[in-house]
Amino acid sequence: MFHKTVVKTIRSEVTIAAPKRKSTRGAPELSLRGIPHTDLHVNEIVQRQSQKSAMFADDTCRRPQFQPMFLEEAYEQCRNICAEYAKTFYLGTLLMTEPRQKAIWAIYVWCRRTDELVDGPNAVYMSSAVLERWEERLHDIFDGRPFDLLDAALTDTVYKFPIDIKPFKGMIEGMRMDTRKNRYESFQELYLYCYYVAGTVGLMSVPVMGIAPECRVSTHTIYNAALSLGIGNQLTNILRDVGEDALRGRVYLPQDELAQFGLCDEDVFSRKVTDNWRDFMRKQITRARFYFDQAEEGATQLDKASRWPVWSSLLLYRNILDAIEDNDYDNLTRRAYVGRARKLLTLPLSYIRALLVPSLALH
């Protein structure tokens, strides 16, 4: 599903090209594909959320009734958290309609809180019981019984938009994987992890973002592209954080692919950048870009008011891959950093991409 944009003049303006690197001719070729979406039951999520969308107009009677001031405070707290921890993405949400803004902030905050159970300051207290309790709270949110102010924002969101609980449960399952697994034997195993912790975010977001009335592709295509963006983002996170993860004894790189390049865990822990490591990283970056290429098709087909934050995220994460290359593939001792000026530059560039008309983008 590679994106084929015919507005080449615009594309040339906004695509941030990676610097040319030496050829890796002779290096092993890596599989680009992960687990078939039929195995992940993605189609079931698409169908349920589509069915819920058709039923929503007649379902307002069961919506929980919160005091307006209470909800205003709940969403304001979500907005503040999003603005503090996801600045570029937050600025992109400012063009969205107010209900969509609030819903995306609420989803972001729930995802962040879920991630912090494993990686946050209280992660030392993590146990299976904590995640079980968190999943019970998730069911309470969807049943209209929020535990706290931030939960209430998500409760209001899932009653306003046709969002299914399955992607949220999937993210919790990803946290469970993090507590019991710190090695991945193959890309298929890693893909499953990426799906749970990041691909699910795309599935949560599509009903809120909305699809453009002039969209010329199927709903399933949009969801697949949203899933690809999540996979690409998580693969990029993994490549950016290799050195930091190694200090915690974690290696989120396919073991069989390391071996194909003559590498192993000890090479990661030694933190020495060799030619084999550079060749390995080139291939990993190529795969992450493959998923971003797939994501572009869906980004252009979203509702016009919702495209800007998606393109902002997409271009920002592409910049991280470029930064790894600029560091000569040293992600063992250096963290790929996208400077403030470069981040701000993605905003007008992503805005230009957001103006593309879906019918033209698919010409």
Tab-separated table of C-alpha atoms in Angstrom:
chain	number	residue	atom	x	y	z
A	1	MET	CA	0.000	0.000	0.000
A	2	PHE	CA	2.719	2.443	-0.846
A	3	HIS	CA	1.476	6.007	-0.999
A	4	LYS	CA	1.542	7.465	-4.520
A	5	THR	CA	1.177	11.212	-4.445
A	6	VAL	CA	0.785	12.896	-7.773
A	7	VAL	CA	1.242	16.399	-6.471
A	8	LYS	CA	4.982	15.989	-6.898
A	9	THR	CA	5.831	19.603	-6.357
A	10	ILE	CA	4.249	19.521	-2.915
A	11	ARG	CA	5.835	16.166	-2.142
A	12	SER	CA	9.283	17.505	-3.006
A	13	GLU	CA	8.755	20.415	-0.662
A	14	VAL	CA	7.664	18.431	2.345
A	15	THR	CA	9.513	15.124	2.180
A	16	ILE	CA	12.521	15.276	4.475
A	17	ALA	CA	15.013	13.181	2.571
A	18	ALA	CA	17.502	10.985	4.373
A	19	PRO	CA	21.145	11.651	3.605
A	20	LYS	CA	22.750	9.337	1.097
A	21	ARG	CA	24.570	6.422	2.704
A	22	LYS	CA	26.929	3.842	1.332
A	23	SER	CA	25.362	0.811	-0.283
A	24	THR	CA	24.655	-2.287	1.793
A	25	ARG	CA	24.880	-4.561	-1.243
A	26	GLY	CA	25.439	-8.091	-0.030
A	27	ALA	CA	23.788	-7.498	3.361
A	28	PRO	CA	20.912	-9.856	4.256
A	29	GLU	CA	17.419	-8.757	3.262
A	30	LEU	CA	14.932	-8.538	6.135
A	31	SER	CA	11.254	-9.363	6.082
A	32	LEU	CA	9.059	-6.260	5.998
A	33	ARG	CA	5.800	-7.972	6.880
A	34	GLY	CA	4.646	-8.782	10.374
A	35	ILE	CA	1.689	-10.861	11.481
A	36	PRO	CA	-1.357	-11.043	9.165
A	37	HIS	CA	-4.074	-8.737	10.408
A	38	THR	CA	-6.557	-11.599	10.240
A	39	ASP	CA	-4.585	-13.232	13.051
A	40	LEU	CA	-4.880	-10.039	15.097
A	41	HIS	CA	-8.636	-9.812	14.473
A	42	VAL	CA	-8.273	-6.246	13.197
A	43	ASN	CA	-11.235	-6.728	10.851
A	44	GLU	CA	-13.441	-7.483	13.848
A	45	ILE	CA	-12.464	-4.165	15.435
A	46	VAL	CA	-13.174	-2.299	12.188
A	47	GLN	CA	-16.580	-3.947	11.860
A	48	ARG	CA	-17.574	-3.308	15.476
A	49	GLN	CA	-16.524	0.330	15.358
A	50	SER	CA	-18.321	0.798	12.040
A	51	GLN	CA	-21.487	-0.797	13.429
A	52	LYS	CA	-21.306	1.332	16.557
A	53	SER	CA	-20.974	4.422	14.377
A	54	ALA	CA	-24.272	3.610	12.649
A	55	MET	CA	-26.008	3.034	15.977
A	56	PHE	CA	-24.646	6.087	17.781
A	57	ALA	CA	-27.326	8.537	16.717
A	58	ASP	CA	-29.954	6.540	18.616
A	59	ASP	CA	-27.769	5.709	21.617
A	60	THR	CA	-27.582	9.028	23.458
A	61	CYS	CA	-30.027	7.897	26.140
A	62	ARG	CA	-27.459	5.588	27.756
A	63	ARG	CA	-24.687	8.199	27.870
A	64	PRO	CA	-23.500	8.940	31.458
A	65	GLN	CA	-24.489	12.360	32.679
A	66	PHE	CA	-21.619	14.360	34.177
A	67	GLN	CA	-21.702	17.890	35.532
A	68	PRO	CA	-20.464	20.213	32.743
A	69	MET	CA	-17.879	21.843	35.025
A	70	PHE	CA	-16.581	18.411	36.056
A	71	LEU	CA	-16.107	17.349	32.439
A	72	GLU	CA	-14.513	20.671	31.538
A	73	GLU	CA	-11.925	20.161	34.268
A	74	ALA	CA	-11.339	16.554	33.201
A	75	TYR	CA	-10.605	17.510	29.611
A	76	GLU	CA	-8.527	20.497	30.691
A	77	GLN	CA	-6.251	18.193	32.659
A	78	CYS	CA	-5.948	15.917	29.622
A	79	ARG	CA	-5.095	18.899	27.454
A	80	ASN	CA	-2.364	20.026	29.867
A	81	ILE	CA	-0.780	16.571	29.965
A	82	CYS	CA	-0.811	16.279	26.175
A	83	ALA	CA	0.636	19.787	25.777
A	84	GLU	CA	3.452	19.007	28.220
A	85	TYR	CA	4.517	15.576	27.000
A	86	ALA	CA	3.601	15.596	23.282
A	87	LYS	CA	4.136	19.198	22.243
A	88	THR	CA	4.340	18.796	18.463
A	89	PHE	CA	1.383	16.414	18.338
A	90	TYR	CA	-0.599	18.710	20.655
A	91	LEU	CA	-0.068	21.724	18.401
A	92	GLY	CA	-1.318	19.619	15.513
A	93	THR	CA	-4.571	18.889	17.363
A	94	LEU	CA	-5.432	22.581	17.584
A	95	LEU	CA	-6.986	22.585	14.100
A	96	MET	CA	-9.349	19.755	14.996
A	97	THR	CA	-12.927	20.370	16.047
A	98	GLU	CA	-13.303	20.801	19.801
A	99	PRO	CA	-15.024	17.421	20.425
A	100	ARG	CA	-12.293	15.622	18.484
A	101	GLN	CA	-9.557	17.552	20.267
A	102	LYS	CA	-10.886	16.533	23.647
A	103	ALA	CA	-11.345	12.920	22.633
A	104	ILE	CA	-7.789	12.618	21.298
A	105	TRP	CA	-6.399	14.216	24.472
A	106	ALA	CA	-8.362	11.751	26.603
A	107	ILE	CA	-7.105	8.768	24.580
A	108	TYR	CA	-3.525	10.071	24.728
A	109	VAL	CA	-3.678	10.437	28.513
A	110	TRP	CA	-5.058	6.938	29.049
A	111	CYS	CA	-2.330	5.481	26.818
A	112	ARG	CA	0.347	7.450	28.640
A	113	ARG	CA	-0.909	6.331	32.036
A	114	THR	CA	-0.961	2.737	30.820
A	115	ASP	CA	2.615	2.980	29.555
A	116	GLU	CA	3.797	4.525	32.826
A	117	LEU	CA	2.590	1.475	34.733
A	118	VAL	CA	5.605	-0.310	33.236
A	119	ASP	CA	8.031	2.511	32.424
A	120	GLY	CA	7.026	5.270	34.849
A	121	PRO	CA	8.381	6.260	38.272
A	122	ASN	CA	6.209	3.666	40.038
A	123	ALA	CA	7.186	0.806	37.732
A	124	VAL	CA	9.015	-0.883	40.635
A	125	TYR	CA	5.592	-1.743	42.032
A	126	MET	CA	4.448	-3.360	38.800
A	127	SER	CA	2.827	-6.790	39.062
A	128	SER	CA	0.249	-8.839	37.207
A	129	ALA	CA	-2.281	-7.757	39.835
A	130	VAL	CA	-1.696	-4.080	38.940
A	131	LEU	CA	-2.464	-4.741	35.288
A	132	GLU	CA	-5.510	-6.817	36.197
A	133	ARG	CA	-6.834	-3.948	38.282
A	134	TRP	CA	-6.077	-1.506	35.451
A	135	GLU	CA	-8.054	-3.675	33.046
A	136	GLU	CA	-10.969	-3.759	35.504
A	137	ARG	CA	-10.860	0.041	35.567
A	138	LEU	CA	-10.933	0.029	31.767
A	139	HIS	CA	-14.146	-2.006	31.800
A	140	ASP	CA	-15.571	0.426	34.343
A	141	ILE	CA	-14.696	3.318	32.024
A	142	PHE	CA	-16.591	1.697	29.152
A	143	ASP	CA	-19.490	0.848	31.493
A	144	GLY	CA	-19.858	4.487	32.536
A	145	ARG	CA	-18.241	4.148	35.982
A	146	PRO	CA	-14.967	6.121	35.859
A	147	PHE	CA	-12.623	5.905	38.847
A	148	ASP	CA	-11.142	9.405	38.664
A	149	LEU	CA	-11.236	12.667	36.736
A	150	LEU	CA	-8.994	11.496	33.885
A	151	ASP	CA	-10.960	8.269	33.527
A	152	ALA	CA	-14.133	10.350	33.278
A	153	ALA	CA	-12.767	12.149	30.206
A	154	LEU	CA	-12.301	8.811	28.459
A	155	THR	CA	-15.743	7.596	29.576
A	156	ASP	CA	-17.297	10.668	27.999
A	157	THR	CA	-15.207	10.094	24.849
A	158	VAL	CA	-16.181	6.444	24.317
A	159	TYR	CA	-19.842	7.387	24.669
A	160	LYS	CA	-19.501	10.182	22.104
A	161	PHE	CA	-17.466	8.257	19.526
A	162	PRO	CA	-17.821	4.657	18.259
A	163	ILE	CA	-14.707	3.313	19.987
A	164	ASP	CA	-14.371	-0.378	20.809
A	165	ILE	CA	-12.675	-1.638	23.973
A	166	LYS	CA	-10.529	-4.265	22.236
A	167	PRO	CA	-7.624	-1.966	21.215
A	168	PHE	CA	-7.399	-0.667	24.792
A	169	LYS	CA	-7.249	-4.207	26.132
A	170	GLY	CA	-4.610	-4.924	23.510
A	171	MET	CA	-2.411	-2.145	24.867
A	172	ILE	CA	-2.666	-3.602	28.358
A	173	GLU	CA	-1.611	-6.951	26.910
A	174	GLY	CA	1.446	-5.186	25.486
A	175	MET	CA	2.312	-4.037	29.001
A	176	ARG	CA	2.033	-7.643	30.163
A	177	MET	CA	4.510	-8.639	27.462
A	178	ASP	CA	6.910	-5.996	28.764
A	179	THR	CA	6.811	-7.483	32.258
A	180	ARG	CA	7.652	-11.020	31.184
A	181	LYS	CA	9.657	-10.659	27.987
A	182	ASN	CA	12.843	-8.752	27.173
A	183	ARG	CA	13.975	-10.613	24.049
A	184	TYR	CA	12.247	-11.174	20.702
A	185	GLU	CA	13.353	-14.101	18.584
A	186	SER	CA	11.971	-12.821	15.271
A	187	PHE	CA	10.385	-9.799	13.673
A	188	GLN	CA	7.001	-11.523	13.857
A	189	GLU	CA	7.322	-11.614	17.656
A	190	LEU	CA	8.427	-7.979	17.734
A	191	TYR	CA	5.613	-6.971	15.391
A	192	LEU	CA	3.067	-8.446	17.810
A	193	TYR	CA	4.553	-6.381	20.627
A	194	CYS	CA	4.516	-3.224	18.456
A	195	TYR	CA	0.908	-3.917	17.532
A	196	TYR	CA	-0.158	-4.174	21.153
A	197	VAL	CA	1.674	-1.118	22.496
A	198	ALA	CA	1.365	1.252	19.508
A	199	GLY	CA	-0.642	-0.141	16.603
A	200	THR	CA	-3.692	-0.234	18.844
A	201	VAL	CA	-3.471	3.545	19.264
A	202	GLY	CA	-4.202	3.956	15.567
A	203	LEU	CA	-7.241	1.694	15.857
A	204	MET	CA	-8.523	3.741	18.810
A	205	SER	CA	-8.046	7.022	16.973
A	206	VAL	CA	-9.678	6.463	13.572
A	207	PRO	CA	-13.292	6.801	14.868
A	208	VAL	CA	-12.331	10.124	16.465
A	209	MET	CA	-10.287	11.471	13.561
A	210	GLY	CA	-13.025	10.675	11.070
A	211	ILE	CA	-12.733	9.788	7.395
A	212	ALA	CA	-12.993	12.406	4.653
A	213	PRO	CA	-16.346	12.414	2.788
A	214	GLU	CA	-14.433	12.380	-0.511
A	215	CYS	CA	-12.310	9.400	0.561
A	216	ARG	CA	-11.719	6.981	-2.342
A	217	VAL	CA	-10.383	3.967	-0.402
A	218	SER	CA	-12.042	1.403	1.851
A	219	THR	CA	-12.456	1.799	5.592
A	220	HIS	CA	-10.214	-1.224	6.085
A	221	THR	CA	-7.469	0.548	4.128
A	222	ILE	CA	-7.695	3.530	6.482
A	223	TYR	CA	-7.426	1.303	9.536
A	224	ASN	CA	-4.498	-0.618	8.067
A	225	ALA	CA	-2.687	2.659	7.440
A	226	ALA	CA	-3.385	3.842	11.001
A	227	LEU	CA	-2.019	0.562	12.291
A	228	SER	CA	1.080	0.969	10.122
A	229	LEU	CA	1.721	4.406	11.608
A	230	GLY	CA	1.669	2.934	15.097
A	231	ILE	CA	4.013	0.114	14.056
A	232	GLY	CA	6.390	2.573	12.389
A	233	ASN	CA	6.394	4.844	15.429
A	234	GLN	CA	7.173	1.988	17.802
A	235	LEU	CA	9.922	0.578	15.579
A	236	THR	CA	11.430	4.072	15.547
A	237	ASN	CA	11.196	4.313	19.345
A	238	ILE	CA	13.011	0.993	19.615
A	239	LEU	CA	15.808	2.090	17.269
A	240	ARG	CA	16.179	5.420	19.063
A	241	ASP	CA	16.337	3.807	22.522
A	242	VAL	CA	18.616	0.805	21.862
A	243	GLY	CA	21.364	2.114	24.142
A	244	GLU	CA	19.019	3.089	26.980
A	245	ASP	CA	17.181	-0.235	26.810
A	246	ALA	CA	20.482	-2.116	26.889
A	247	LEU	CA	21.346	-0.453	30.202
A	248	ARG	CA	18.173	-2.058	31.586
A	249	GLY	CA	19.083	-5.446	30.135
A	250	ARG	CA	16.487	-5.196	27.373
A	251	VAL	CA	17.041	-5.862	23.672
A	252	TYR	CA	14.022	-5.051	21.499
A	253	LEU	CA	15.726	-6.256	18.323
A	254	PRO	CA	14.951	-9.534	16.521
A	255	GLN	CA	17.522	-12.088	17.679
A	256	ASP	CA	17.524	-13.977	14.387
A	257	GLU	CA	18.201	-10.793	12.428
A	258	LEU	CA	21.069	-9.813	14.726
A	259	ALA	CA	22.578	-13.217	13.999
A	260	GLN	CA	22.181	-12.713	10.235
A	261	PHE	CA	24.517	-9.716	10.540
A	262	GLY	CA	26.997	-11.518	12.790
A	263	LEU	CA	25.731	-9.759	15.897
A	264	CYS	CA	24.367	-10.827	19.275
A	265	ASP	CA	23.317	-9.329	22.613
A	266	GLU	CA	26.932	-8.886	23.658
A	267	ASP	CA	27.494	-6.549	20.727
A	268	VAL	CA	24.581	-4.443	21.945
A	269	PHE	CA	25.839	-4.396	25.535
A	270	SER	CA	29.411	-3.574	24.460
A	271	ARG	CA	28.024	-0.382	22.857
A	272	LYS	CA	30.540	-0.488	20.023
A	273	VAL	CA	29.389	0.722	16.608
A	274	THR	CA	30.875	-1.578	13.989
A	275	ASP	CA	30.335	-1.904	10.235
A	276	ASN	CA	28.094	-4.895	10.899
A	277	TRP	CA	26.035	-2.776	13.284
A	278	ARG	CA	25.704	-0.005	10.706
A	279	ASP	CA	24.548	-2.469	8.052
A	280	PHE	CA	22.043	-3.925	10.515
A	281	MET	CA	20.699	-0.486	11.423
A	282	ARG	CA	20.315	0.529	7.777
A	283	LYS	CA	18.008	-2.423	7.215
A	284	GLN	CA	16.036	-1.732	10.394
A	285	ILE	CA	15.539	1.896	9.372
A	286	THR	CA	14.426	0.818	5.903
A	287	ARG	CA	11.729	-1.335	7.466
A	288	ALA	CA	10.473	1.468	9.718
A	289	ARG	CA	10.215	3.733	6.672
A	290	PHE	CA	8.251	1.043	4.871
A	291	TYR	CA	5.540	1.310	7.521
A	292	PHE	CA	5.545	5.100	7.341
A	293	ASP	CA	5.100	4.850	3.571
A	294	GLN	CA	2.057	2.668	4.170
A	295	ALA	CA	0.717	5.100	6.769
A	296	GLU	CA	0.759	8.041	4.361
A	297	GLU	CA	-2.125	6.639	2.339
A	298	GLY	CA	-4.452	6.728	5.327
A	299	ALA	CA	-3.255	10.099	6.630
A	300	THR	CA	-4.444	11.815	3.455
A	301	GLN	CA	-7.856	10.110	3.614
A	302	LEU	CA	-8.762	11.313	7.114
A	303	ASP	CA	-11.152	14.156	7.754
A	304	LYS	CA	-9.425	17.384	6.733
A	305	ALA	CA	-9.491	18.876	10.242
A	306	SER	CA	-7.788	15.778	11.678
A	307	ARG	CA	-4.894	15.322	9.266
A	308	TRP	CA	-2.459	17.845	10.717
A	309	PRO	CA	-1.578	16.021	13.974
A	310	VAL	CA	-1.216	12.738	12.097
A	311	TRP	CA	1.160	14.232	9.540
A	312	SER	CA	3.041	16.013	12.355
A	313	SER	CA	3.637	12.704	14.091
A	314	LEU	CA	4.596	10.982	10.852
A	315	LEU	CA	7.145	13.586	9.787
A	316	LEU	CA	8.569	13.944	13.301
A	317	TYR	CA	9.226	10.229	13.567
A	318	ARG	CA	10.782	10.193	10.111
A	319	ASN	CA	13.123	12.897	11.424
A	320	ILE	CA	14.194	10.599	14.261
A	321	LEU	CA	15.270	7.991	11.722
A	322	ASP	CA	17.189	10.685	9.852
A	323	ALA	CA	18.880	11.685	13.124
A	324	ILE	CA	20.058	8.105	13.709
A	325	GLU	CA	21.651	8.188	10.266
A	326	ASP	CA	23.192	11.598	11.008
A	327	ASN	CA	24.776	10.032	14.117
A	328	ASP	CA	26.419	7.427	11.854
A	329	TYR	CA	24.034	4.784	13.247
A	330	ASP	CA	25.363	5.207	16.781
A	331	ASN	CA	22.232	4.584	18.797
A	332	LEU	CA	24.241	2.652	21.372
A	333	THR	CA	25.935	5.624	23.030
A	334	ARG	CA	23.959	8.516	21.518
A	335	ARG	CA	20.244	9.221	21.521
A	336	ALA	CA	18.869	10.465	18.212
A	337	TYR	CA	17.607	13.944	18.953
A	338	VAL	CA	15.358	16.153	16.844
A	339	GLY	CA	16.049	19.771	17.775
A	340	ARG	CA	13.354	22.281	18.601
A	341	ALA	CA	13.816	24.202	15.336
A	342	ARG	CA	13.495	21.024	13.293
A	343	LYS	CA	10.417	19.981	15.251
A	344	LEU	CA	8.786	23.341	14.617
A	345	LEU	CA	9.607	23.025	10.924
A	346	THR	CA	7.511	19.861	10.743
A	347	LEU	CA	4.388	21.870	11.620
A	348	PRO	CA	4.139	23.937	8.405
A	349	LEU	CA	5.363	20.977	6.344
A	350	SER	CA	2.756	18.668	7.822
A	351	TYR	CA	0.116	21.366	7.361
A	352	ILE	CA	0.884	21.453	3.637
A	353	ARG	CA	0.513	17.682	3.458
A	354	ALA	CA	-2.773	17.908	5.365
A	355	LEU	CA	-4.196	20.119	2.596
A	356	LEU	CA	-3.866	17.382	-0.024
A	357	VAL	CA	-7.224	16.373	-1.480
A	358	PRO	CA	-7.756	12.595	-1.082
A	359	SER	CA	-8.886	12.117	-4.680
A	360	LEU	CA	-5.725	13.822	-5.968
A	361	ALA	CA	-3.432	11.975	-3.587
A	362	LEU	CA	-4.609	8.664	-5.020
A	363	HIS	CA	-4.473	9.684	-8.684
